[in-house]
Structure formats: structure tokens, C-alpha cells
PDB file of C-alpha atoms and ligand atoms in Angstrom:
ATOM      1  CA  MET A 180       0.000   0.000   0.000  1.00 58.00           C
ATOM      2  CA  GLY A 181       1.295   3.472  -0.874  1.00 76.00           C
ATOM      3  CA  ILE A 182       1.777   6.342   1.559  1.00 89.00           C
ATOM      4  CA  ALA A 183      -1.563   7.946   2.386  1.00 94.00           C
ATOM      5  CA  TRP A 184      -2.542  11.512   1.539  1.00 97.00           C
ATOM      6  CA  ARG A 185      -3.201  13.720   4.552  1.00 97.00           C
ATOM      7  CA  ARG A 186      -4.632  17.198   4.814  1.00 98.00           C
ATOM      8  CA  ALA A 187      -2.261  20.021   5.711  1.00 98.00           C
ATOM      9  CA  ARG A 188      -3.179  23.598   6.606  1.00 98.00           C
ATOM     10  CA  LEU A 189      -1.114  26.639   5.615  1.00 98.00           C
ATOM     11  CA  LEU A 190      -0.065  28.377   8.837  1.00 98.00           C
ATOM     12  CA  GLU A 191       2.298  30.999   7.510  1.00 98.00           C
ATOM     13  CA  ARG A 192       3.905  32.241   4.285  1.00 98.00           C
ATOM     14  CA  ARG A 193       7.162  34.231   4.207  1.00 97.00           C
ATOM     15  CA  SER A 194       9.062  35.739   1.283  1.00 97.00           C
ATOM     16  CA  GLN A 195      12.533  34.436   0.512  1.00 97.00           C
ATOM     17  CA  THR A 196      12.969  36.437  -2.710  1.00 98.00           C
ATOM     18  CA  ALA A 197      10.596  38.376  -4.983  1.00 97.00           C
ATOM     19  CA  THR A 198       9.342  35.080  -6.423  1.00 98.00           C
ATOM     20  CA  ALA A 199      10.094  32.450  -3.754  1.00 98.00           C
ATOM     21  CA  ARG A 200       8.251  31.742  -0.532  1.00 98.00           C
ATOM     22  CA  THR A 201       8.555  29.686   2.605  1.00 98.00           C
ATOM     23  CA  LEU A 202       5.303  27.870   3.376  1.00 98.00           C
ATOM     24  CA  VAL A 203       4.801  26.578   6.912  1.00 98.00           C
ATOM     25  CA  LEU A 204       2.053  23.975   7.152  1.00 98.00           C
ATOM     26  CA  THR A 205       0.617  21.843   9.890  1.00 98.00           C
ATOM     27  CA  ALA A 206       0.011  18.226   8.933  1.00 97.00           C
ATOM     28  CA  PRO A 207      -1.732  16.336  11.778  1.00 96.00           C
ATOM     29  CA  ASP A 208      -0.007  13.064  12.734  1.00 94.00           C
ATOM     30  CA  TRP A 209       3.002  13.829  10.570  1.00 97.00           C
ATOM     31  CA  PRO A 210       5.335  10.817  11.024  1.00 96.00           C
ATOM     32  CA  GLY A 211       8.572  12.849  10.912  1.00 97.00           C
ATOM     33  CA  HIS A 212      11.200  12.924   8.166  1.00 98.00           C
ATOM     34  CA  LEU A 213      14.901  13.118   7.416  1.00 98.00           C
ATOM     35  CA  PRO A 214      16.613  16.193   5.982  1.00 98.00           C
ATOM     36  CA  GLY A 215      16.668  15.832   2.192  1.00 98.00           C
ATOM     37  CA  GLN A 216      13.283  14.136   1.883  1.00 98.00           C
ATOM     38  CA  HIS A 217      10.341  15.643  -0.002  1.00 98.00           C
ATOM     39  CA  VAL A 218       6.562  15.516  -0.131  1.00 98.00           C
ATOM     40  CA  ASP A 219       4.010  15.393  -2.918  1.00 98.00           C
ATOM     41  CA  VAL A 220       1.491  18.220  -2.723  1.00 98.00           C
ATOM     42  CA  ARG A 221      -1.960  17.680  -4.271  1.00 98.00           C
ATOM     43  CA  LEU A 222      -4.349  20.485  -5.164  1.00 98.00           C
ATOM     44  CA  THR A 223      -7.986  19.778  -6.033  1.00 96.00           C
ATOM     45  CA  ALA A 224     -10.112  22.329  -7.928  1.00 93.00           C
ATOM     46  CA  ASP A 225     -13.853  22.777  -7.353  1.00 92.00           C
ATOM     47  CA  ASP A 226     -14.552  20.709 -10.494  1.00 96.00           C
ATOM     48  CA  GLY A 227     -12.445  17.829  -9.142  1.00 95.00           C
ATOM     49  CA  TYR A 228      -9.375  18.489 -11.340  1.00 96.00           C
ATOM     50  CA  GLN A 229      -6.193  17.566  -9.432  1.00 97.00           C
ATOM     51  CA  ALA A 230      -2.550  18.545  -9.827  1.00 98.00           C
ATOM     52  CA  VAL A 231       0.359  16.964  -7.935  1.00 98.00           C
ATOM     53  CA  ARG A 232       3.909  18.343  -7.617  1.00 98.00           C
ATOM     54  CA  SER A 233       6.876  17.418  -5.417  1.00 98.00           C
ATOM     55  CA  TYR A 234       8.421  19.853  -2.910  1.00 98.00           C
ATOM     56  CA  SER A 235      11.402  19.310  -0.653  1.00 98.00           C
ATOM     57  CA  LEU A 236      11.163  19.740   3.095  1.00 98.00           C
ATOM     58  CA  ALA A 237      13.124  22.828   4.133  1.00 98.00           C
ATOM     59  CA  ALA A 238      13.370  22.173   7.881  1.00 98.00           C
ATOM     60  CA  PRO A 239      14.211  19.202  10.099  1.00 97.00           C
ATOM     61  CA  ALA A 240      11.319  17.264  11.643  1.00 97.00           C
ATOM     62  CA  ASP A 241       9.336  19.384  14.135  1.00 97.00           C
ATOM     63  CA  GLY A 242       6.170  17.615  15.277  1.00 97.00           C
ATOM     64  CA  ASP A 243       3.258  18.320  12.931  1.00 97.00           C
ATOM     65  CA  ARG A 244       4.897  21.370  11.334  1.00 98.00           C
ATOM     66  CA  ILE A 245       6.459  21.044   7.927  1.00 98.00           C
ATOM     67  CA  GLU A 246       8.152  23.756   5.937  1.00 98.00           C
ATOM     68  CA  LEU A 247       8.402  23.973   2.138  1.00 98.00           C
ATOM     69  CA  GLY A 248      10.322  26.398  -0.071  1.00 98.00           C
ATOM     70  CA  VAL A 249       8.627  27.135  -3.380  1.00 98.00           C
ATOM     71  CA  GLN A 250       9.943  29.045  -6.383  1.00 98.00           C
ATOM     72  CA  ALA A 251       7.195  30.462  -8.653  1.00 98.00           C
ATOM     73  CA  VAL A 252       7.825  29.130 -12.167  1.00 97.00           C
ATOM     74  CA  ASP A 253       6.579  31.501 -14.901  1.00 96.00           C
ATOM     75  CA  GLY A 254       3.406  30.039 -16.413  1.00 97.00           C
ATOM     76  CA  GLY A 255       3.506  27.107 -13.997  1.00 97.00           C
ATOM     77  CA  GLU A 256       0.273  25.446 -12.972  1.00 97.00           C
ATOM     78  CA  VAL A 257       0.982  24.838  -9.276  1.00 98.00           C
ATOM     79  CA  SER A 258       3.952  26.855  -8.010  1.00 98.00           C
ATOM     80  CA  PRO A 259       2.530  30.419  -8.545  1.00 98.00           C
ATOM     81  CA  TYR A 260      -0.623  29.347  -6.697  1.00 98.00           C
ATOM     82  CA  LEU A 261       1.418  28.072  -3.755  1.00 98.00           C
ATOM     83  CA  THR A 262       3.642  31.169  -3.646  1.00 98.00           C
ATOM     84  CA  ASP A 263       0.895  33.787  -4.032  1.00 97.00           C
ATOM     85  CA  GLY A 264      -2.592  32.268  -4.241  1.00 97.00           C
ATOM     86  CA  LEU A 265      -3.231  29.728  -1.486  1.00 97.00           C
ATOM     87  CA  PRO A 266      -4.751  31.643   1.451  1.00 97.00           C
ATOM     88  CA  VAL A 267      -3.288  31.244   4.931  1.00 98.00           C
ATOM     89  CA  GLY A 268      -5.627  28.849   6.756  1.00 98.00           C
ATOM     90  CA  ALA A 269      -6.511  26.919   3.586  1.00 97.00           C
ATOM     91  CA  GLU A 270      -5.766  23.217   3.153  1.00 97.00           C
ATOM     92  CA  VAL A 271      -3.888  21.161   0.597  1.00 98.00           C
ATOM     93  CA  GLU A 272      -3.086  17.450   0.649  1.00 98.00           C
ATOM     94  CA  VAL A 273       0.426  16.136   1.226  1.00 98.00           C
ATOM     95  CA  ARG A 274       1.940  12.666   0.948  1.00 98.00           C
ATOM     96  CA  GLY A 275       5.270  11.775   2.452  1.00 96.00           C
ATOM     97  CA  PRO A 276       7.955  11.793   3.521  1.00 98.00           C
ATOM     98  CA  LEU A 277       9.388  10.509   0.225  1.00 98.00           C
ATOM     99  CA  GLY A 278      12.910   9.601  -0.885  1.00 97.00           C
ATOM    100  CA  ASN A 279      15.370   7.574   1.168  1.00 94.00           C
ATOM    101  CA  TRP A 280      18.634   8.113  -0.685  1.00 95.00           C
ATOM    102  CA  PHE A 281      19.008  11.898  -0.856  1.00 98.00           C
ATOM    103  CA  VAL A 282      19.138  12.230   2.948  1.00 98.00           C
ATOM    104  CA  TRP A 283      21.600  13.374   5.575  1.00 96.00           C
ATOM    105  CA  ARG A 284      21.606  11.611   8.947  1.00 94.00           C
ATOM    106  CA  ALA A 285      22.782  13.119  12.218  1.00 91.00           C
ATOM    107  CA  GLU A 286      25.072  10.148  12.836  1.00 90.00           C
ATOM    108  CA  GLN A 287      27.125  11.073   9.746  1.00 89.00           C
ATOM    109  CA  THR A 288      30.336  12.559  11.113  1.00 87.00           C
ATOM    110  CA  GLU A 289      32.458  12.872   7.992  1.00 91.00           C
ATOM    111  CA  PRO A 290      32.642  16.178   6.081  1.00 95.00           C
ATOM    112  CA  ALA A 291      30.016  16.601   3.368  1.00 97.00           C
ATOM    113  CA  LEU A 292      29.699  18.853   0.344  1.00 98.00           C
ATOM    114  CA  LEU A 293      26.304  20.311  -0.592  1.00 98.00           C
ATOM    115  CA  VAL A 294      25.931  21.819  -4.071  1.00 98.00           C
ATOM    116  CA  ALA A 295      22.755  23.817  -4.789  1.00 98.00           C
ATOM    117  CA  GLY A 296      21.445  25.409  -7.949  1.00 98.00           C
ATOM    118  CA  GLY A 297      18.627  27.929  -7.317  1.00 98.00           C
ATOM    119  CA  SER A 298      15.698  26.361  -5.450  1.00 98.00           C
ATOM    120  CA  GLY A 299      17.819  23.228  -5.030  1.00 98.00           C
ATOM    121  CA  VAL A 300      18.982  24.910  -1.829  1.00 98.00           C
ATOM    122  CA  VAL A 301      15.719  23.838  -0.104  1.00 98.00           C
ATOM    123  CA  PRO A 302      16.591  20.258   0.972  1.00 98.00           C
ATOM    124  CA  LEU A 303      20.230  21.236   1.526  1.00 98.00           C
ATOM    125  CA  THR A 304      19.086  23.911   3.991  1.00 98.00           C
ATOM    126  CA  ALA A 305      17.155  21.230   5.879  1.00 98.00           C
ATOM    127  CA  MET A 306      20.485  19.364   6.133  1.00 97.00           C
ATOM    128  CA  VAL A 307      22.290  22.516   7.340  1.00 96.00           C
ATOM    129  CA  ARG A 308      19.617  23.137   9.973  1.00 96.00           C
ATOM    130  CA  ALA A 309      19.611  19.511  11.150  1.00 96.00           C
ATOM    131  CA  HIS A 310      23.422  19.474  11.256  1.00 95.00           C
ATOM    132  CA  ARG A 311      23.425  22.558  13.481  1.00 93.00           C
ATOM    133  CA  ALA A 312      20.677  21.221  15.761  1.00 93.00           C
ATOM    134  CA  ALA A 313      22.512  17.894  16.180  1.00 91.00           C
ATOM    135  CA  ARG A 314      25.876  19.674  16.814  1.00 88.00           C
ATOM    136  CA  SER A 315      27.310  17.228  14.335  1.00 84.00           C
ATOM    137  CA  ARG A 316      31.108  17.159  14.210  1.00 85.00           C
ATOM    138  CA  GLY A 317      31.664  16.723  10.477  1.00 90.00           C
ATOM    139  CA  PRO A 318      31.890  20.087   8.686  1.00 94.00           C
ATOM    140  CA  LEU A 319      29.472  20.962   5.896  1.00 96.00           C
ATOM    141  CA  HIS A 320      30.574  22.883   2.818  1.00 96.00           C
ATOM    142  CA  LEU A 321      27.809  24.497   0.765  1.00 97.00           C
ATOM    143  CA  LEU A 322      28.334  25.732  -2.789  1.00 98.00           C
ATOM    144  CA  TYR A 323      25.255  27.704  -3.795  1.00 98.00           C
ATOM    145  CA  SER A 324      24.755  28.904  -7.353  1.00 98.00           C
ATOM    146  CA  VAL A 325      22.252  31.737  -7.921  1.00 98.00           C
ATOM    147  CA  ARG A 326      21.758  34.378 -10.594  1.00 97.00           C
ATOM    148  CA  SER A 327      22.218  37.509  -8.464  1.00 97.00           C
ATOM    149  CA  PRO A 328      22.292  38.654  -4.824  1.00 96.00           C
ATOM    150  CA  GLU A 329      18.498  39.193  -4.917  1.00 97.00           C
ATOM    151  CA  ASP A 330      18.039  35.478  -5.595  1.00 98.00           C
ATOM    152  CA  VAL A 331      19.690  34.191  -2.402  1.00 97.00           C
ATOM    153  CA  TRP A 332      17.306  32.253  -0.112  1.00 98.00           C
ATOM    154  CA  TYR A 333      17.700  31.473   3.603  1.00 96.00           C
ATOM    155  CA  ARG A 334      20.174  34.224   4.516  1.00 93.00           C
ATOM    156  CA  ASP A 335      19.252  33.600   8.184  1.00 91.00           C
ATOM    157  CA  HIS A 336      20.116  29.902   8.120  1.00 92.00           C
ATOM    158  CA  LEU A 337      23.225  30.303   5.964  1.00 91.00           C
ATOM    159  CA  ALA A 338      24.715  33.285   7.816  1.00 84.00           C
ATOM    160  CA  ASP A 339      28.299  33.338   9.089  1.00 74.00           C
ATOM    161  CA  GLY A 340      29.032  32.272  12.646  1.00 83.00           C
ATOM    162  CA  ASP A 341      28.740  28.493  12.451  1.00 87.00           C
ATOM    163  CA  PRO A 342      32.322  27.175  12.627  1.00 88.00           C
ATOM    164  CA  LEU A 343      31.285  23.873  11.048  1.00 92.00           C
ATOM    165  CA  LEU A 344      29.462  25.408   8.085  1.00 93.00           C
ATOM    166  CA  ASP A 345      31.247  27.004   5.188  1.00 94.00           C
ATOM    167  CA  VAL A 346      29.002  28.696   2.611  1.00 96.00           C
ATOM    168  CA  ARG A 347      30.202  29.885  -0.767  1.00 96.00           C
ATOM    169  CA  ILE A 348      27.682  31.670  -2.963  1.00 96.00           C
ATOM    170  CA  MET A 349      28.461  31.773  -6.671  1.00 97.00           C
ATOM    171  CA  TYR A 350      26.612  34.235  -8.884  1.00 98.00           C
ATOM    172  CA  THR A 351      25.924  33.305 -12.475  1.00 98.00           C
ATOM    173  CA  ARG A 352      24.773  36.694 -13.845  1.00 97.00           C
ATOM    174  CA  GLN A 353      25.546  39.491 -11.415  1.00 96.00           C
ATOM    175  CA  ALA A 354      27.895  39.346  -8.440  1.00 95.00           C
ATOM    176  CA  PRO A 355      27.854  41.832  -5.556  1.00 93.00           C
ATOM    177  CA  PRO A 356      30.318  44.741  -5.796  1.00 92.00           C
ATOM    178  CA  GLY A 357      33.829  43.711  -4.755  1.00 92.00           C
ATOM    179  CA  SER A 358      33.391  40.020  -5.561  1.00 92.00           C
ATOM    180  CA  VAL A 359      36.637  38.340  -6.556  1.00 91.00           C
ATOM    181  CA  ARG A 360      34.934  35.583  -8.547  1.00 93.00           C
ATOM    182  CA  PRO A 361      33.494  36.842 -11.861  1.00 93.00           C
ATOM    183  CA  PRO A 362      29.852  35.860 -12.531  1.00 96.00           C
ATOM    184  CA  GLY A 363      29.539  32.450 -14.145  1.00 96.00           C
ATOM    185  CA  ARG A 364      28.429  28.881 -13.752  1.00 96.00           C
ATOM    186  CA  ILE A 365      30.144  26.473 -11.367  1.00 96.00           C
ATOM    187  CA  THR A 366      33.557  25.502 -12.697  1.00 95.00           C
ATOM    188  CA  THR A 367      35.979  22.667 -12.151  1.00 96.00           C
ATOM    189  CA  ALA A 368      38.084  25.077 -10.062  1.00 95.00           C
ATOM    190  CA  ASP A 369      35.104  25.832  -7.768  1.00 96.00           C
ATOM    191  CA  LEU A 370      34.509  22.122  -7.224  1.00 97.00           C
ATOM    192  CA  ASP A 371      38.210  21.283  -6.801  1.00 96.00           C
ATOM    193  CA  GLU A 372      38.529  23.855  -4.032  1.00 95.00           C
ATOM    194  CA  ALA A 373      35.517  22.382  -2.223  1.00 95.00           C
ATOM    195  CA  THR A 374      36.318  18.705  -2.705  1.00 96.00           C
ATOM    196  CA  ALA A 375      39.877  19.278  -1.446  1.00 95.00           C
ATOM    197  CA  ARG A 376      38.314  19.511   2.021  1.00 94.00           C
ATOM    198  CA  LEU A 377      36.577  16.141   1.720  1.00 96.00           C
ATOM    199  CA  LYS A 378      37.750  12.601   2.254  1.00 94.00           C
ATOM    200  CA  PRO A 379      37.519  10.242  -0.724  1.00 94.00           C
ATOM    201  CA  ALA A 380      34.371   8.598   0.691  1.00 94.00           C
ATOM    202  CA  SER A 381      32.694  11.820   1.904  1.00 96.00           C
ATOM    203  CA  PRO A 382      29.214  12.326   0.481  1.00 97.00           C
ATOM    204  CA  VAL A 383      28.387  15.039  -2.040  1.00 98.00           C
ATOM    205  CA  TYR A 384      24.744  16.128  -2.349  1.00 98.00           C
ATOM    206  CA  VAL A 385      23.771  17.934  -5.549  1.00 98.00           C
ATOM    207  CA  CYS A 386      20.301  19.452  -6.026  1.00 98.00           C
ATOM    208  CA  GLY A 387      18.653  21.783  -8.523  1.00 98.00           C
ATOM    209  CA  PRO A 388      17.325  21.865 -12.085  1.00 97.00           C
ATOM    210  CA  THR A 389      18.209  18.770 -14.142  1.00 97.00           C
ATOM    211  CA  GLY A 390      20.780  20.600 -16.326  1.00 97.00           C
ATOM    212  CA  PHE A 391      22.581  21.968 -13.276  1.00 98.00           C
ATOM    213  CA  VAL A 392      22.663  18.604 -11.504  1.00 98.00           C
ATOM    214  CA  GLU A 393      23.963  16.769 -14.571  1.00 98.00           C
ATOM    215  CA  ALA A 394      26.646  19.407 -15.227  1.00 98.00           C
ATOM    216  CA  VAL A 395      27.932  19.236 -11.635  1.00 98.00           C
ATOM    217  CA  ASP A 396      27.727  15.430 -11.557  1.00 98.00           C
ATOM    218  CA  ASN A 397      29.773  15.210 -14.780  1.00 98.00           C
ATOM    219  CA  LEU A 398      32.393  17.684 -13.540  1.00 97.00           C
ATOM    220  CA  LEU A 399      32.791  15.738 -10.287  1.00 97.00           C
ATOM    221  CA  ILE A 400      33.172  12.412 -12.094  1.00 97.00           C
ATOM    222  CA  ASP A 401      35.615  13.947 -14.623  1.00 96.00           C
ATOM    223  CA  ARG A 402      37.734  15.035 -11.658  1.00 94.00           C
ATOM    224  CA  GLY A 403      37.846  11.460 -10.392  1.00 95.00           C
ATOM    225  CA  ARG A 404      35.195  11.540  -7.670  1.00 97.00           C
ATOM    226  CA  ASP A 405      33.761   8.075  -6.998  1.00 97.00           C
ATOM    227  CA  PRO A 406      30.158   8.161  -8.348  1.00 97.00           C
ATOM    228  CA  VAL A 407      28.866   6.204  -5.348  1.00 97.00           C
ATOM    229  CA  THR A 408      29.675   9.209  -3.142  1.00 97.00           C
ATOM    230  CA  ILE A 409      27.464  11.543  -5.233  1.00 98.00           C
ATOM    231  CA  ARG A 410      23.765  11.797  -4.359  1.00 98.00           C
ATOM    232  CA  THR A 411      21.575  13.834  -6.676  1.00 98.00           C
ATOM    233  CA  GLU A 412      18.055  15.272  -6.626  1.00 98.00           C
ATOM    234  CA  ARG A 413      16.651  16.714  -9.862  1.00 97.00           C
ATOM    235  CA  PHE A 414      13.846  19.268  -9.699  1.00 96.00           C
ATOM    236  CA  GLY A 415      13.007  18.936 -13.433  1.00 85.00           C
TER     237      GLY A 415
HETATM  238  C1  LIG B 713      11.894  15.517  -5.840  1.00 95.38           C
HETATM  239  C2  LIG B 713      11.524  16.937  -6.253  1.00 95.38           C
HETATM  240  C3  LIG B 713      11.611  17.957  -5.315  1.00 95.38           C
HETATM  241  C4  LIG B 713      11.282  19.264  -5.669  1.00 95.38           C
HETATM  242  N1  LIG B 713      11.429  20.246  -4.733  1.00 95.38           N
HETATM  243  C5  LIG B 713      11.128  21.530  -5.059  1.00 95.38           C
HETATM  244  C6  LIG B 713      11.287  22.573  -4.093  1.00 95.38           C
HETATM  245  O1  LIG B 713      11.680  22.339  -2.948  1.00 95.38           O
HETATM  246  N2  LIG B 713      10.982  23.838  -4.476  1.00 95.38           N
HETATM  247  C7  LIG B 713      10.531  24.140  -5.745  1.00 95.38           C
HETATM  248  O2  LIG B 713      10.240  25.323  -6.021  1.00 95.38           O
HETATM  249  N3  LIG B 713      10.361  23.163  -6.680  1.00 95.38           N
HETATM  250  C8  LIG B 713      10.642  21.876  -6.360  1.00 95.38           C
HETATM  251  N4  LIG B 713      10.466  20.880  -7.299  1.00 95.38           N
HETATM  252  C9  LIG B 713       9.856  21.240  -8.607  1.00 95.38           C
HETATM  253  C10 LIG B 713       8.321  21.195  -8.476  1.00 95.38           C
HETATM  254  O3  LIG B 713       7.905  19.841  -8.265  1.00 95.38           O
HETATM  255  C11 LIG B 713       7.583  21.685  -9.746  1.00 95.38           C
HETATM  256  O4  LIG B 713       8.100  21.018 -10.862  1.00 95.38           O
HETATM  257  C12 LIG B 713       7.716  23.183  -9.939  1.00 95.38           C
HETATM  258  O5  LIG B 713       7.175  23.877  -8.815  1.00 95.38           O
HETATM  259  C13 LIG B 713       6.944  23.627 -11.209  1.00 95.38           C
HETATM  260  O6  LIG B 713       5.604  23.232 -11.096  1.00 95.38           O
HETATM  261  P1  LIG B 713       4.456  24.097 -11.815  1.00 95.38           P
HETATM  262  O7  LIG B 713       3.192  23.321 -11.716  1.00 95.38           O
HETATM  263  O8  LIG B 713       4.454  25.499 -11.317  1.00 95.38           O
HETATM  264  O9  LIG B 713       4.959  24.167 -13.333  1.00 95.38           O
HETATM  265  P2  LIG B 713       4.408  23.260 -14.543  1.00 95.38           P
HETATM  266  O10 LIG B 713       3.036  23.713 -14.909  1.00 95.38           O
HETATM  267  O11 LIG B 713       4.606  21.819 -14.194  1.00 95.38           O
HETATM  268  O12 LIG B 713       5.471  23.650 -15.659  1.00 95.38           O
HETATM  269  C14 LIG B 713       5.374  24.904 -16.354  1.00 95.38           C
HETATM  270  C15 LIG B 713       6.591  25.092 -17.241  1.00 95.38           C
HETATM  271  O13 LIG B 713       7.743  25.334 -16.427  1.00 95.38           O
HETATM  272  C16 LIG B 713       8.756  24.353 -16.698  1.00 95.38           C
HETATM  273  N5  LIG B 713       9.304  23.964 -15.388  1.00 95.38           N
HETATM  274  C17 LIG B 713       8.809  23.025 -14.550  1.00 95.38           C
HETATM  275  N6  LIG B 713       9.537  22.953 -13.428  1.00 95.38           N
HETATM  276  C18 LIG B 713      10.506  23.882 -13.545  1.00 95.38           C
HETATM  277  C19 LIG B 713      11.563  24.298 -12.712  1.00 95.38           C
HETATM  278  N7  LIG B 713      11.779  23.715 -11.497  1.00 95.38           N
HETATM  279  N8  LIG B 713      12.362  25.301 -13.146  1.00 95.38           N
HETATM  280  C20 LIG B 713      12.150  25.892 -14.344  1.00 95.38           C
HETATM  281  N9  LIG B 713      11.164  25.532 -15.190  1.00 95.38           N
HETATM  282  C21 LIG B 713      10.360  24.540 -14.796  1.00 95.38           C
HETATM  283  C22 LIG B 713       8.068  23.198 -17.371  1.00 95.38           C
HETATM  284  O14 LIG B 713       8.953  22.542 -18.243  1.00 95.38           O
HETATM  285  C23 LIG B 713       6.930  23.901 -18.112  1.00 95.38           C
HETATM  286  O15 LIG B 713       7.380  24.377 -19.351  1.00 95.38           O
HETATM  287  C24 LIG B 713      10.826  19.570  -6.977  1.00 95.38           C
HETATM  288  C25 LIG B 713      10.724  18.531  -7.914  1.00 95.38           C
HETATM  289  C26 LIG B 713      11.073  17.237  -7.567  1.00 95.38           C
HETATM  290  C27 LIG B 713      10.955  16.141  -8.604  1.00 95.38           C
END
């Protein structure tokens, strides 16, 4: 039998960027989840038409509360409704948690590299938050690729001050004034610098649009990284 759908109520919506929102929902009897897992969200129109999309969980397990991070896709059927249409207090259906491979566990003590493209930062932020809450000893290195400074999510969770978290934001179109790195996509040099801090068996988590994930995966393998250490999540 598959995982059952359950009703979830929107408690709060916060802006991350001009087009991305945090959605906090309460899902009664939520069974808990691991950082990296996702849910399916199902919307049902008055005429019975249904649409289902997947969204990663942005926070570690916290009772019945779950947190999603949604980027509005231009012309998209579901995401603009979640970011700007669904009223606070309204219900959707969720099914999960889903995915058992793209997860970080508190007992992992080796260093790990997290590589995010755009909204791919959502499940990786759940890992960062769980890592901090568990006071895990293995350092996390986050490479985060975004178009411009206005597109950075989760500045609160990714701020300086955590000695075991190293965040490097790479801008593809427009970097902040004074940036040493010119705007551009992730390069072999960016990845070499980050993987130099890993052990050969340390896990690398890569998440974002399919093209981004495949490009990073290929660069890592070209540089000799063992494919079994690379875990990927494609947002499509
Ligand atoms: C495991 C998993 C986890 C995901 N987690 C998240 C998450 O945490 N946050 C999040 O915002 N999204 C996430 N997604 C993507 C999400 O499921 C939807 O695909 C996305 O919100 C678009 O849905 P839509 O109905 O608005 O667009 P649709 O109506 O399905 O598509 C409209 C158009 O946009 C294009 N498109 C679809 N998805 C994207 C995209 N991601 N980027 C650019 N163009 C796109 C389509 O090709 C189509 O042309 C995840 C996907 C998967 C598979």
C-alpha cells in the first residue's frame, strides 16, 4: 500500500525572494522525516481536477509542522498558486515523507559537500539546519549557485558564525560589488577547491534543475570523484 494523503493547513507564508516563498504547514499526525526528503502536494479544484507536484522539506522534523520552499515558475500550474494564491488557513493534501537516498543523517560525522542550484537549496538547507541542531562534528561545505544577490534564499540559516558550516555563494549573472569571482556557472576550479576539504568517501549532495545537476555530476566524475559518493536530486 502506498503512503496515504493527509490534509495540511497553511499556517504561515514568508518571502525568501521576490518570487520564492517559505510555506509553513501543519500536517496532523506527521510521522517525521529526514533532511533531504520531499513531499508530494496535491491540489484539487472545485470541479475535481487535481494537480500533484513534489516539494522538498526545508526544515528538520518538528512535530506536525512542515516547511516547504517554493519558487514560482513563470506560467507554472501549481507553483505560482502556492507562492501567491493559497490563502493562509486553507488546506492542501500532502503525501510523504518521500525519498530515502538523498538524505543526511545526524550520525554522519564525515565532512560533506552540498551543491545547490537555485531552489535546489531547499533540501540542503534542511540538512544545514539539522546538522546545526545535532551539533554534528563533520563540517558541511555548501556551494550555492544563484543568478544575483536578490536570488539568495535562507540568509538567516546560511549566515556566518557556524564554525562547522562554510558557505560559498556563486553568482551566475551578477555578483555583488567587490566580488573576486566573476559571474559564471560552477567551474571545475570551484569544485576542486571544495572537494579538497573532503575525504575520498565523503558524500556530495547535488540538487537543482536537471541541467545543473547533470553538469555538476559530470564535472565531479571527470575530476575522479567516486560516483557512489554523489547523491543527486533533480527538480526537473
Ligand atoms: C523531488 C523533487 C523535489 C522538488 N522540490 C522543489 C522545491 O523544494 N521547491 C521548488 O520550487 N520546486 C521543487 N520541485 C519542482 C516542483 O515539483 C515543480 O516542478 C515546480 O514547482 C513547477 O511546477 P508548476 O506546476 O508550477 O509548473 P508546470 O506547470 O509543471 O510547468 C510549467 C513550465 O515550467 C517548466 N518547469 C517546470 N519545473 C521547472 C523548474 N523547477 N524550473 C524551471 N522551469 C520549470 C516546465 O517545463 C513547463 O514548461 C521539486 C521537484 C522534484 C521532482
